[in-house]
C-alpha positions as a printed Julia matrix, in Angstrom:
216×3 Matrix{Float64}:
 45.68   79.75  103.61
 46.11   81.91  106.67
 45.92   79.03  109.17
 48.65   77.34  107.2
 51.03   80.28  107.34
 50.28   80.8   111.06
 51.1    77.14  111.75
 54.28   77.34  109.72
 55.13   80.64  111.37
 54.85   79.03  114.81
 57.0    76.1   113.67
 59.7    78.41  112.3
 59.6    80.53  115.44
 59.95   77.45  117.64
 62.94   76.21  115.59
 64.65   79.6   115.76
 64.01   79.99  119.5
 65.41   76.51  120.18
 68.5    77.32  118.14
 67.65   74.77  115.46
 68.32   76.91  112.41
 68.82   73.93  110.06
 65.29   72.73  110.75
 63.91   76.25  110.23
 65.71   76.48  106.86
 64.32   73.08  105.89
 60.74   74.11  106.77
 61.12   77.44  104.93
 62.55   75.75  101.8
 59.63   73.29  101.87
 57.21   76.2   101.92
 59.1    77.88   99.1
 58.56   74.8    96.91
 54.8    75.13   97.32
 54.84   78.96   97.08
 53.56   79.31  100.66
 56.61   81.27  101.84
 55.41   84.72  100.74
 54.58   86.11  104.15
 56.19   88.94  106.12
 56.22   87.06  109.45
 57.89   84.01  107.92
 60.62   86.06  106.27
 61.17   88.11  109.42
 61.47   84.98  111.56
 64.08   83.54  109.19
 66.01   86.83  109.15
 66.02   86.78  112.97
 67.23   83.18  112.95
 70.06   83.88  110.54
 71.0    86.94  112.59
 71.14   84.99  115.85
 73.51   82.5   114.24
 75.57   85.27  112.63
 74.76   84.18  109.06
 74.51   87.75  107.85
 74.79   87.0   104.12
 71.76   84.71  104.26
 69.8    87.25  106.32
 70.58   90.06  103.86
 69.76   87.84  100.88
 66.28   87.12  102.27
 65.75   90.76  103.19
 66.64   92.0    99.7
 64.57   89.3    98.02
 61.32   90.29   99.77
 60.23   93.05   97.33
 60.88   90.75   94.35
 58.72   88.09   95.98
 55.98   90.65   96.65
 56.4    90.37  100.43
 55.98   93.71  102.25
 58.44   94.86  104.9
 57.25   95.95  108.31
 59.06   97.65  111.2
 59.92   94.3   112.81
 61.51   93.08  109.56
 63.68   96.19  109.44
 64.61   95.95  113.11
 65.51   92.26  112.73
 67.88   92.91  109.83
 69.41   95.93  111.63
 70.02   93.75  114.69
 71.61   91.05  112.5
 73.95   93.6   110.86
 75.06   95.08  114.18
 75.47   91.66  115.81
 77.79   90.68  112.94
 79.7    93.97  113.12
 78.48   95.27  109.76
 77.45   98.76  110.85
 77.81  100.14  107.31
 75.01   97.86  106.05
 72.87   98.79  109.07
 73.35  102.48  108.21
 72.29  101.88  104.61
 69.19   99.98  105.67
 68.19  102.64  108.19
 68.59  105.29  105.45
 66.46  103.16  103.13
 63.83  102.94  105.86
 63.73  106.72  106.21
 63.63  107.4   102.47
 61.44  104.69  101.01
 57.91  104.77   99.78
 56.95  101.94  102.16
 55.91  104.53  104.76
 57.58  102.64  107.57
 58.94  104.94  110.22
 62.06  103.86  112.12
 61.16  103.48  115.79
 63.2   103.65  119.0
 64.51  100.11  118.4
 65.65  100.91  114.83
 67.71  103.9   115.92
 68.94  102.27  119.17
 70.26   99.27  117.25
 72.39  101.35  114.87
 73.46  103.56  117.79
 74.63  100.4   119.59
 76.67   99.5   116.5
 78.4   102.88  116.53
 79.19  102.54  120.24
 80.56   99.02  119.78
 82.86  100.41  117.08
 83.97  103.22  119.4
 82.45  105.78  117.02
 81.07  108.02  119.74
 80.57  111.08  117.53
 78.27  109.2   115.12
 76.41  107.72  118.09
 75.85  111.15  119.64
 74.67  112.53  116.28
 72.16  109.69  116.01
 71.06  110.35  119.59
 70.38  113.96  118.59
 68.39  112.75  115.57
 66.31  110.48  117.83
 65.43  113.42  120.04
 64.5   115.51  116.98
 62.11  112.71  115.97
 60.55  113.02  119.45
 61.53  109.47  120.36
 61.59  108.98  124.11
 65.08  107.64  124.76
 65.06  105.07  127.55
 67.65  103.94  130.11
 68.99  101.42  127.61
 69.89  104.15  125.1
 71.69  106.18  127.76
 73.55  103.12  129.04
 74.6   102.21  125.48
 75.92  105.74  124.94
 77.77  105.74  128.27
 79.26  102.38  127.28
 80.42  104.13  124.1
 82.04  106.82  126.27
 84.0   104.08  128.1
 85.34  102.84  124.75
 86.22  106.38  123.7
 87.73  107.29  127.12
 85.44  110.31  127.29
 84.38  110.67  130.92
 83.05  114.2   130.46
 80.55  113.09  127.83
 79.67  110.09  130.04
 78.93  112.28  133.07
 76.97  114.69  130.88
 74.81  111.83  129.62
 74.28  110.61  133.18
 73.15  114.09  134.24
 70.77  114.35  131.28
 69.38  110.89  132.01
 68.63  111.77  135.64
 67.15  115.14  134.7
 64.81  113.36  132.26
 63.46  111.42  135.24
 65.03  108.09  134.22
 66.23  105.94  137.09
 69.82  104.74  136.69
 70.25  101.04  137.41
 73.11   98.92  138.77
 74.18   98.55  135.12
 74.48  102.34  134.81
 76.57  102.45  137.99
 78.92   99.73  136.74
 79.38  101.5   133.37
 80.26  104.75  135.19
 82.67  102.87  137.45
 84.49  101.48  134.38
 84.49  104.96  132.87
 86.28  106.4   135.9
 88.71  103.45  135.96
 89.56  104.02  132.31
 90.65  107.59  133.01
 92.82  106.48  135.92
 90.67  106.89  139.03
 91.56  104.16  141.5
 88.61  105.03  143.72
 86.14  104.66  140.82
 83.34  103.23  142.98
 83.57  106.12  145.42
 83.46  108.55  142.51
 80.27  106.9   141.27
 78.72  107.02  144.76
 79.59  110.75  144.93
 78.06  111.34  141.52
 74.83  109.61  142.57
 74.81  111.66  145.79
 75.14  114.94  143.87
 71.87  114.05  142.12
 70.25  112.97  145.39
 70.24  109.32  144.38
 71.21  106.19  146.25
 73.72  104.09  144.42
 71.82  100.95  143.27
């Protein structure tokens, strides 16, 4: 029973982590034949695997089949399918799934990762307005946005050529007590370059100095 699914779970996880998706599919199909596949961890691992290899159709198929098979979703399942959608550039499906997560009777609350993943999708698409709206929603849900969220948003500002919003986000980040990293500095540098500053690095150093920070 349980030992069996744990063993299989470890096997699937190992296959996925080693990049051997074919073997993982083979193991999962074998379990399906004996009816031992109905387990949230197994489904989630397969969804992750398909996502990593950009086989979004297969990932979505498994995700949508879970309720029919009587396999409950959990937050990690949702976050894995959201990650797969965004990785494959299908932000519309990610939006739908996040909405489903908020509205369903499963009582699974989206967490920081759920929102951050869809936010990353918006930023990758250069849809800064949607990303900023989602950011607002995250704050309304009292989610503590981390450095990664701010960096993703500032990256979105680079794509949208919006240095004012980028600097505003940097200020908010510092005022929240988050420590900007070398990654933050490099995003800001690209932001200043995009709007035509040749001395972008100096601009970033000045910005850090204004907030009493050393440039990392």
